[in-house]
Amino acid sequence: MSLPDEFHEIAKRVNNWGRWGRDDELGTLNLITDEAVREAVRTVRSGLRVPLALDLKQDGVQSGLIPGRVNPLHVMVQVNQELFGPGTVATSDDAVTLGLQAGTHWDALTHASHSGRLYNGRPADSITAHGRAAFSGIHTVRHLVGRGVLLDVAAAKGVERLPGDHAVTPEDLDEAAEFGGVAVGAGDLVLVRTGQVQVYLAGDRHGYGYPSPGLSLRTPEWFHARDVAAVANDTLTFEIFPPEIENLWLPVHALDLVEMGMLQGQNWNLEKLSTACAQERRYAFLLAATPEPFVGGTGSPVAPVAVL
Amino acid sequence: MSLPDEFHEIAKRVNNWGRWGRDDELGTLNLITDEAVREAVRTVRSGLRVPLALDLKQDGVQSGLIPGRVNPLHVMVQVNQELFGPGTVATSDDAVTLGLQAGTHWDALTHASHSGRLYNGRPADSITAHGRAAFSGIHTVRHLVGRGVLLDVAAAKGVERLPGDHAVTPEDLDEAAEFGGVAVGAGDLVLVRTGQVQVYLAGDRHGYGYPSPGLSLRTPEWFHARDVAAVANDTLTFEIFPPEIENLWLPVHALDLVEMGMLQGQNWNLEKLSTACAQERRYAFLLAATPEPFVGGTGSPVAPVAVL
Amino acid sequence: MSLPDEFHEIAKRVNNWGRWGRDDELGTLNLITDEAVREAVRTVRSGLRVPLALDLKQDGVQSGLIPGRVNPLHVMVQVNQELFGPGTVATSDDAVTLGLQAGTHWDALTHASHSGRLYNGRPADSITAHGRAAFSGIHTVRHLVGRGVLLDVAAAKGVERLPGDHAVTPEDLDEAAEFGGVAVGAGDLVLVRTGQVQVYLAGDRHGYGYPSPGLSLRTPEWFHARDVAAVANDTLTFEIFPPEIENLWLPVHALDLVEMGMLQGQNWNLEKLSTACAQERRYAFLLAATPEPFVGGTGSPVAPVAVL
Amino acid sequence: MSLPDEFHEIAKRVNNWGRWGRDDELGTLNLITDEAVREAVRTVRSGLRVPLALDLKQDGVQSGLIPGRVNPLHVMVQVNQELFGPGTVATSDDAVTLGLQAGTHWDALTHASHSGRLYNGRPADSITAHGRAAFSGIHTVRHLVGRGVLLDVAAAKGVERLPGDHAVTPEDLDEAAEFGGVAVGAGDLVLVRTGQVQVYLAGDRHGYGYPSPGLSLRTPEWFHARDVAAVANDTLTFEIFPPEIENLWLPVHALDLVEMGMLQGQNWNLEKLSTACAQERRYAFLLAATPEPFVGGTGSPVAPVAVL
């Protein structure tokens, strides 16, 4: 099996290999300049902070379908332990085992490969079990702060959430931008709301994952044209699942991560942000969403906060 | 053994139990108001972002001395796996096991107890192995963004780093504030630099942990008087270790976390921030440092970013 | 809620506290004497070895119902790593995270408590998150080798497996002993076959766990009368589940582990052993089933082998 | 760098590829026949059981030198949890994270490769991060029970333990066999005692690992000539470390695991067995040492028991 021509044509149009040098590991994050950050800061009016992470817990979003992507197992290793003798100050410590992509997370650029290649043309086999990702590991993203823009597709369409077979198209993104009165520009961090996370919040993990609305194969060009820095949404798979073209699985992952070198975020809870943006009638804000620096990680949990 | 009178006297003076209601779980984080966030945003000039987290990796800061506080074991669970058949888009996934206090982290208020009590007078035994922390778990801190202030004690004293037996006193903090031309105020997030993290960065884990400069027993009153929201530094133990008074172990933990209800951060890398603040001649900035929402966690890794 | 009188009456009759001294941690394992082992060895005729453990893997028997009892997450930490340079001998290493009771396992005596007490009258709170089980941790079982006896209840009744609501009674055990032509005696390790593990082997994890046939509340007296050393079976819960008496949950656990001090084994695969015993027309054999010595563990995976 | 001629010459002489068929995954374990097991059983006289595993605990034998080979992190996930309401029977559960080669363990045949090959000529890259070991994973060893023979090299030489630079030679093995009055034969499980584990038991983890006495490059031929089924000893590295020939690292691993297809065991505690064999004046016994069936594992913890 090989990827269809349609895929390769889009791939050519959105490809960023070499754009920031042959050694670049950051891709479109290069577009978040100091000036873009100053712009982002200027969007803040009320100071309201809206958290976008789901709780990290054993009954998290993973249902067991993705092998090895385990929900957090959180355990206490010390409980009120008086380390220095009875009657002294006591401390509690804990430990956790989790899949780096288990909850609200960023995919690193190395999370996907196709045709033997990673972003910037690096060989896929530079990821190994022991060496981990030799390039573009999530720890190379030392900071991720910029202007966030909410494209509330569900709200723009006047529905609570998009149906499971809805591929979010470039036209949908335009519609949501217009709804929010916001123009997406270079270095922006775009959050696309489908409302799908409500299914998980209502207790249905399996229904949350599949079938799921998500980004269409046609959206990478839209993001590329606007020089978007990163995109996150409120679904398990990011892109529509099952896919639009039969047997063309995960094409958006391949286009965004491998060809464009653009970070993707998944399982973001955009419900409260939807409400807050509607109330404040503003869909651009400061977004702080730095991943944890797991060396060589192909992803990381993140606790994003929008500051309005 | 019981805690000495000196401890109890300070405890009374800095106690915040009931100040934000009997059910409060956030302590001094309540002091970060929307207005404080707007103020924080106004400090941004250049847009420069300085990351403050140490890499999360197996040869991290933990040396094995603190039982159960394990460095991250990062493993691949999928490497370029073509989940949907040969020639399709491939993905890589990873998982990690780590102590929540292993790297750059925040202590939750529940990390310490004394005399059977947690912050706000709750019984210490509300932390259990299965129920985890029933109150004030780290997940209750949904966002942590505010004005950061660097008190560069080492730089103010003209030394590269403080010696291992140096207890950072209120006078040292005043000196560093004056050096930085900054007044610490309500809702501030104070970063105290000792330079000790250089020892770890130079490869000496054991020397990093012990003996270590750190905050004096007398500093909680200084933070309390200024209504500081949270304090972090660049050491393993936060407070001077071994302690100032024989057999009075971890008094600062007890005063900050239990009595004041003030979050503490440890293992923050303040070296680049020290350079950046010196270059820009500004010691106040926007700080984004939201912990990961591990439900019931008594701490969390954090990837703090200062925006100058 | 408190435990009913019926429970307490049986408890009195099977109680072994103090029988092997106040400091005893091993309970009925004391009954496996050197002589019993010599007897066990004499049962061997063919030398055929039958393994009784289920594979340890991520899609193991746990379905998520028992919080924290996670199936094994097995990961590679080195893959053909040439540690000493290119062209040298390469090695592969792996690591695993698992619940100690996740697969084929022994419960330690400390796995259950009731009315605040563990086996031999020790306080339940001697198990702590940091100290682990201070007494009778699974590591105190340094060896577990003896005479095994298969009571093939399903075969004796001429069925493939017992229905989900079948409580295995003392009469069933008598019937199976007669079917096997074997007399259960002091120090024996009794394996009770229901056939329920077939449900898991056929791919139905949820059906395997619930509803499940299992041992009746009345069986502890039968084991006690014969001075059995340990009992294992081929179900998730060991005892019939849901229980025989409404709201009396896990009474067999309390009677076997707490009162008698008798180890229980669960998730043992007795299918091949059933076939082998039928073929050799012998239901007694040498059984080697030593748990892994996890210090303070309240259970352990085990890879039992019957030698016929 | 490539392996020297001397290595390849020995490799030819001990090679067992194809001996048990091209699809064989078990290697010399095939030599443990039913008859060999009957023989093993006949060695039992006293019924004394001697455990050979070290405790599994966080301060185990690993010192951090071997990346990813982490000591067990044992944690409680339930402590006396009354799952069905207050006053009901309570249960405790635990979980563990550990390197499969961290404690007393067997290496699977897949633990080593050289020149791109595993045992029986299989390609080394059949081990992958997601597929794990496709052949000869430790779970294929369903049972490991047979005749154990202690070759007490230290006792034969009249020393407490061998010095760190002592390579155990074929002559040493002959001497120990004569000392024990035992002839090593086909299907035997040979335990070679150096006494090195005393260093660990005395609290010196680093000294235990390096420098360490261990098997000489010349021993594989000795084992091969006698058709030994498996060999274990009481050191971290199994073979002498650093090695006998400069820059020829881990040659015994390559010869035993890859060429012969013979399992190796490490970190076995042979101290009590040494005493027991001396007292009973017998150095052959029944050995039960079945690994845990981790699917695809390149090793497994084991709790071996010798029955004298």
PDB file of N, CA and C in Angstrom, chain A residues 58 66-70 73 76-81 97 129-132, chain C residues 58 66-70 73 76-81 97 129-132:
ATOM      1  N   GLN A  58      -6.909   8.088  36.330  1.00  0.00           N
ATOM      2  CA  GLN A  58      -6.917   6.750  35.758  1.00  0.00           C
ATOM      3  C   GLN A  58      -8.110   6.498  34.836  1.00  0.00           C
ATOM      4  N   ILE A  66      -5.764   2.411  21.749  1.00  0.00           N
ATOM      5  CA  ILE A  66      -4.429   2.723  21.240  1.00  0.00           C
ATOM      6  C   ILE A  66      -3.420   2.027  22.143  1.00  0.00           C
ATOM      7  N   PRO A  67      -2.728   0.995  21.619  1.00  0.00           N
ATOM      8  CA  PRO A  67      -1.861   0.170  22.466  1.00  0.00           C
ATOM      9  C   PRO A  67      -0.763   0.989  23.139  1.00  0.00           C
ATOM     10  N   GLY A  68      -0.634   0.844  24.425  1.00  0.00           N
ATOM     11  CA  GLY A  68       0.450   1.496  25.154  1.00  0.00           C
ATOM     12  C   GLY A  68       0.150   2.911  25.591  1.00  0.00           C
ATOM     13  N   ARG A  69      -0.934   3.503  25.065  1.00  0.00           N
ATOM     14  CA  ARG A  69      -1.258   4.875  25.465  1.00  0.00           C
ATOM     15  C   ARG A  69      -2.080   4.803  26.749  1.00  0.00           C
ATOM     16  N   VAL A  70      -1.410   4.587  27.855  1.00  0.00           N
ATOM     17  CA  VAL A  70      -2.089   4.297  29.116  1.00  0.00           C
ATOM     18  C   VAL A  70      -2.502   5.556  29.868  1.00  0.00           C
ATOM     19  N   LEU A  73      -1.586   6.284  35.919  1.00  0.00           N
ATOM     20  CA  LEU A  73      -1.689   5.522  37.171  1.00  0.00           C
ATOM     21  C   LEU A  73      -0.949   6.344  38.216  1.00  0.00           C
ATOM     22  N   MET A  76       0.720   7.033  45.538  1.00  0.00           N
ATOM     23  CA  MET A  76       1.453   7.696  46.609  1.00  0.00           C
ATOM     24  C   MET A  76       2.687   6.861  46.953  1.00  0.00           C
ATOM     25  N   VAL A  77       3.828   7.504  47.094  1.00  0.00           N
ATOM     26  CA  VAL A  77       5.009   6.766  47.533  1.00  0.00           C
ATOM     27  C   VAL A  77       5.388   7.125  48.970  1.00  0.00           C
ATOM     28  N   GLN A  78       4.847   8.229  49.453  1.00  0.00           N
ATOM     29  CA  GLN A  78       4.979   8.615  50.854  1.00  0.00           C
ATOM     30  C   GLN A  78       3.661   9.279  51.253  1.00  0.00           C
ATOM     31  N   VAL A  79       3.128   8.925  52.406  1.00  0.00           N
ATOM     32  CA  VAL A  79       1.923   9.585  52.897  1.00  0.00           C
ATOM     33  C   VAL A  79       2.201  10.107  54.299  1.00  0.00           C
ATOM     34  N   ASN A  80       2.270  11.416  54.414  1.00  0.00           N
ATOM     35  CA  ASN A  80       2.539  12.036  55.715  1.00  0.00           C
ATOM     36  C   ASN A  80       3.680  11.350  56.449  1.00  0.00           C
ATOM     37  N   GLN A  81       4.724  11.111  55.716  1.00  0.00           N
ATOM     38  CA  GLN A  81       5.879  10.410  56.269  1.00  0.00           C
ATOM     39  C   GLN A  81       6.724  11.371  57.095  1.00  0.00           C
ATOM     40  N   THR A  97       2.633   6.843  36.278  1.00  0.00           N
ATOM     41  CA  THR A  97       2.978   6.246  34.989  1.00  0.00           C
ATOM     42  C   THR A  97       1.891   6.654  34.010  1.00  0.00           C
ATOM     43  N   ALA A 129      14.248   2.955  20.150  1.00  0.00           N
ATOM     44  CA  ALA A 129      13.771   2.671  21.500  1.00  0.00           C
ATOM     45  C   ALA A 129      14.732   3.210  22.548  1.00  0.00           C
ATOM     46  N   HIS A 130      16.024   3.183  22.256  1.00  0.00           N
ATOM     47  CA  HIS A 130      16.964   3.644  23.283  1.00  0.00           C
ATOM     48  C   HIS A 130      17.374   5.090  23.079  1.00  0.00           C
ATOM     49  N   GLY A 131      17.600   5.467  21.808  1.00  0.00           N
ATOM     50  CA  GLY A 131      18.025   6.837  21.566  1.00  0.00           C
ATOM     51  C   GLY A 131      16.852   7.790  21.636  1.00  0.00           C
ATOM     52  N   ARG A 132      15.635   7.250  21.634  1.00  0.00           N
ATOM     53  CA  ARG A 132      14.443   8.083  21.553  1.00  0.00           C
ATOM     54  C   ARG A 132      14.548   8.934  20.281  1.00  0.00           C
TER      55      ARG A 132
ATOM     56  N   GLN C  58      -0.424  -6.578  27.785  1.00  0.00           N
ATOM     57  CA  GLN C  58      -1.283  -5.423  28.028  1.00  0.00           C
ATOM     58  C   GLN C  58      -2.767  -5.726  27.893  1.00  0.00           C
ATOM     59  N   ILE C  66     -11.257  -2.953  38.532  1.00  0.00           N
ATOM     60  CA  ILE C  66     -10.602  -2.840  39.829  1.00  0.00           C
ATOM     61  C   ILE C  66      -9.580  -1.712  39.740  1.00  0.00           C
ATOM     62  N   PRO C  67      -9.844  -0.593  40.450  1.00  0.00           N
ATOM     63  CA  PRO C  67      -9.006   0.595  40.266  1.00  0.00           C
ATOM     64  C   PRO C  67      -7.537   0.322  40.609  1.00  0.00           C
ATOM     65  N   GLY C  68      -6.651   0.687  39.709  1.00  0.00           N
ATOM     66  CA  GLY C  68      -5.222   0.579  39.968  1.00  0.00           C
ATOM     67  C   GLY C  68      -4.633  -0.783  39.658  1.00  0.00           C
ATOM     68  N   ARG C  69      -5.482  -1.790  39.423  1.00  0.00           N
ATOM     69  CA  ARG C  69      -4.957  -3.119  39.102  1.00  0.00           C
ATOM     70  C   ARG C  69      -4.686  -3.165  37.598  1.00  0.00           C
ATOM     71  N   VAL C  70      -3.589  -2.570  37.194  1.00  0.00           N
ATOM     72  CA  VAL C  70      -3.324  -2.363  35.775  1.00  0.00           C
ATOM     73  C   VAL C  70      -2.650  -3.577  35.127  1.00  0.00           C
ATOM     74  N   LEU C  73       2.209  -3.071  31.365  1.00  0.00           N
ATOM     75  CA  LEU C  73       2.692  -2.234  30.265  1.00  0.00           C
ATOM     76  C   LEU C  73       4.159  -2.575  30.100  1.00  0.00           C
ATOM     77  N   MET C  76      10.328  -1.605  25.854  1.00  0.00           N
ATOM     78  CA  MET C  76      11.754  -1.813  25.637  1.00  0.00           C
ATOM     79  C   MET C  76      12.510  -0.561  26.073  1.00  0.00           C
ATOM     80  N   VAL C  77      13.576  -0.731  26.809  1.00  0.00           N
ATOM     81  CA  VAL C  77      14.401   0.427  27.157  1.00  0.00           C
ATOM     82  C   VAL C  77      15.721   0.419  26.386  1.00  0.00           C
ATOM     83  N   GLN C  78      16.077  -0.717  25.843  1.00  0.00           N
ATOM     84  CA  GLN C  78      17.225  -0.825  24.941  1.00  0.00           C
ATOM     85  C   GLN C  78      16.837  -1.839  23.870  1.00  0.00           C
ATOM     86  N   VAL C  79      17.098  -1.573  22.627  1.00  0.00           N
ATOM     87  CA  VAL C  79      16.860  -2.537  21.554  1.00  0.00           C
ATOM     88  C   VAL C  79      18.157  -2.724  20.767  1.00  0.00           C
ATOM     89  N   ASN C  80      18.739  -3.901  20.905  1.00  0.00           N
ATOM     90  CA  ASN C  80      20.001  -4.200  20.209  1.00  0.00           C
ATOM     91  C   ASN C  80      20.995  -3.047  20.321  1.00  0.00           C
ATOM     92  N   GLN C  81      21.129  -2.560  21.515  1.00  0.00           N
ATOM     93  CA  GLN C  81      22.012  -1.422  21.771  1.00  0.00           C
ATOM     94  C   GLN C  81      23.450  -1.900  21.864  1.00  0.00           C
ATOM     95  N   THR C  97       5.443  -2.043  33.936  1.00  0.00           N
ATOM     96  CA  THR C  97       4.613  -1.552  35.032  1.00  0.00           C
ATOM     97  C   THR C  97       3.393  -2.459  35.099  1.00  0.00           C
ATOM     98  N   ALA C 129       1.228   3.394  52.961  1.00  0.00           N
ATOM     99  CA  ALA C 129       1.700   3.688  51.611  1.00  0.00           C
ATOM    100  C   ALA C 129       3.219   3.672  51.544  1.00  0.00           C
ATOM    101  N   HIS C 130       3.880   4.085  52.602  1.00  0.00           N
ATOM    102  CA  HIS C 130       5.348   4.126  52.527  1.00  0.00           C
ATOM    103  C   HIS C 130       5.978   2.897  53.161  1.00  0.00           C
ATOM    104  N   GLY C 131       5.423   2.475  54.277  1.00  0.00           N
ATOM    105  CA  GLY C 131       6.022   1.320  54.927  1.00  0.00           C
ATOM    106  C   GLY C 131       5.602   0.025  54.258  1.00  0.00           C
ATOM    107  N   ARG C 132       4.610   0.097  53.365  1.00  0.00           N
ATOM    108  CA  ARG C 132       4.051  -1.106  52.769  1.00  0.00           C
ATOM    109  C   ARG C 132       3.588  -2.033  53.905  1.00  0.00           C
TER     110      ARG C 132
END
